[in-house]
């Protein structure tokens, strides 16, 4: 069986050299053997981008030595960690860590909804569900194996997992009294052990993806990862870097009431909950109750009553988790008016003193849960004398221990600078709701008073001083960070930087794009005057010569050096650092509230230049890649015209550099939204590089997601295929004018042309729409008719997609959130609907569309013609 633990059927040899493409903003999926392009294209999107994902053939056995081989060596006592890694099939990933590409492999098994049958299935089940934002990803329940003859054949259309029971009446030797002990799904692994084992087996980039998806699922995030074997506990700063959250402030009506920031950089008061020796009260359940508004319980922190894996922890003791309460800006919903961080230490503080010491140095208050305080516990806490942190005790004392507890508490009061209000008692008769309100009141009081406010970066600095290892401190990561800082240090104003440093964009590109558009139009106009065509060619050549006369600016040269690094790890680190560094290089603009957005739209639906966004486009990695594309485009144009010898080319290697980024998951832009033009030579060079990489043998399927901004195209493709298309954050220039479909005449013509182009390239189109945006029938008809008019005989929306409404190939995708963000839980219906859509897409791509597959050369020709 494969690395995925008997869940990846072998791909036929005939399918081993296949490419698949998907459109909407564009993304690409490939394996060693199969490729998918994804283009999520919005009717009002600012750009079309290309992303890449590997569709890899599952290899044969790779589970390490078998029992016979093991028996050839002397028996050596194995640690708990080694036993857990062996149980989960993760031993092979200790030397060569599991990568993000490994976790995103697509096989025929991706079209099935399977339940784990063995412990080795659990890591892959967790990763698959986490990618799909399934709120039940932490469930480690397995389906009991039946005999081969008795096991039912799983239907591909089956959505729900089945739990198989057997009837003891079938076994004549069965005890007649055993009917009350029917077998139940086995849960050999605690979910926290599974998480720790998987993180210890993953590289930095997969760790980052796991944490990001856990954040979207509203799970508590791992902050300090214990290593029970080597005792090198790791603070997961890098893993947290990619997590960005949005929250509101009161009152919510004014522009700027919503803020978006990295959880690593934003500061908030922190409150730690720890256990000392034994406690009858569950920290995690208490934390969940404190974080849950009203009667709706949130299971942010896993706890023992969830029945998702109730075995004792084997390797997760010492794990520190973190979660935040983030306000929505609504007084009737918000428990606290500002962000608050909550930390949870798994295990006893006496056994994990280093982690406890860290929590006391970064928290505004520490809540200690225990049943009793004896001389041992007193000595432990006495060592915290002089700490500036506030301490609170939550006691559930044994009978007869009351006097002992009071004696030692009275001694601790002056040591920890407490008073009697810092001691809370919770026993079985205590009103739970009232107790939670009391804890919330303490948190709110401390947060309102002068207290320390810390970011995750601040926590990492404290961890370093205590001797904990920080994942971000590796040499490759720090070199990449240094290069990023050299580039971003010179960016004071993003608009000025684009104008002065990225000179080939803006007006030069717009002028060249306009001339190319006119050239294209005259070619289809019958017999245009040759003099006019020659004039256009001459004008275009002059513009390209002007562009080629520039040298790449210093910042672009540094960027090119960064993505040319011979170290794959350093290259990946650099790209991530650039994404975050550019996002913060200029002062971030506050996001308007949804109410403000809706108010602004009607005011901008009249005489407005729809080529200019209401909010400036943020500076990003895509601007550096656009600049590289324009240098390549200008140089190629001069070579074609005979104005530049091919031997004097300086930028011929640029498409190869860009392809490497695409293969590593970075979406690449194919169509610029500002000029609505395709840099044809750049895109052609990129596709040719891909063709060479595939050894000149490939099949290609193009899938596009089509719709106006805000309909979840990028989120849909990211969730289905693990891509990295930008979501929200002002990335669509039309994001605030999505409702002007029938009112912006010229802009509509441009966007209809863009949609027609993408549909012409696609094998499959997935339209995404919001009912309120196409409320009147004439809106939808006009869009369809317009596409038909501009299509020139090409396939229209109805004829392009394989989805047949009569065959129920129409999906209603529920909203992503169940409740009001940012504290809303992910809708299980969203995850299930996305899985069913993905299954149907892959099934049709594999079976129903085989006769429509293109190869890369055919796609290049299509791009040229369109």
Coordinates of N, CA and C in Angstrom, one line a residue, residues 87 155 171 330 332 334 426 430 479 547 565 576 608 674 707 724 820:
X87 N 2.8 3.8 15.2 CA 1.4 3.5 15.2 C 0.7 4.3 14.0
X155 N -19.9 3.0 -1.7 CA -20.3 3.7 -2.9 C -19.7 5.1 -2.9
X171 N -22.7 -15.6 15.8 CA -21.6 -16.4 16.4 C -22.1 -17.3 17.5
X330 N -20.4 44.3 17.5 CA -21.8 44.4 17.9 C -21.9 44.1 19.4
X332 N -24.3 43.4 21.3 CA -25.2 42.3 21.7 C -24.6 41.0 21.5
X334 N -20.8 40.6 21.5 CA -19.4 40.5 21.9 C -19.3 40.3 23.4
X426 N -15.3 25.9 42.7 CA -16.3 25.3 41.8 C -16.4 23.8 42.1
X430 N -22.1 23.9 42.1 CA -21.9 25.3 41.6 C -22.7 25.6 40.3
X479 N 18.0 34.2 6.6 CA 18.6 34.8 5.4 C 17.5 35.4 4.5
X547 N 10.4 50.5 -23.1 CA 10.4 49.6 -21.9 C 11.8 48.9 -21.8
X565 N 17.5 31.6 -5.6 CA 18.3 30.9 -4.6 C 18.4 29.4 -5.0
X576 N 7.3 33.7 1.1 CA 6.4 33.9 2.2 C 6.7 35.3 2.9
X608 N -18.5 57.1 -13.0 CA -17.4 56.7 -12.2 C -16.4 56.0 -13.2
X674 N -5.9 45.5 -14.3 CA -5.9 46.9 -14.6 C -6.0 47.3 -16.1
X707 N -17.3 34.3 -11.6 CA -18.3 35.0 -10.8 C -17.8 36.4 -10.4
X724 N -3.6 28.6 -3.1 CA -3.3 29.8 -2.3 C -3.8 31.1 -3.0
X820 N -22.1 34.6 13.2 CA -21.6 36.0 12.8 C -20.0 35.9 13.0

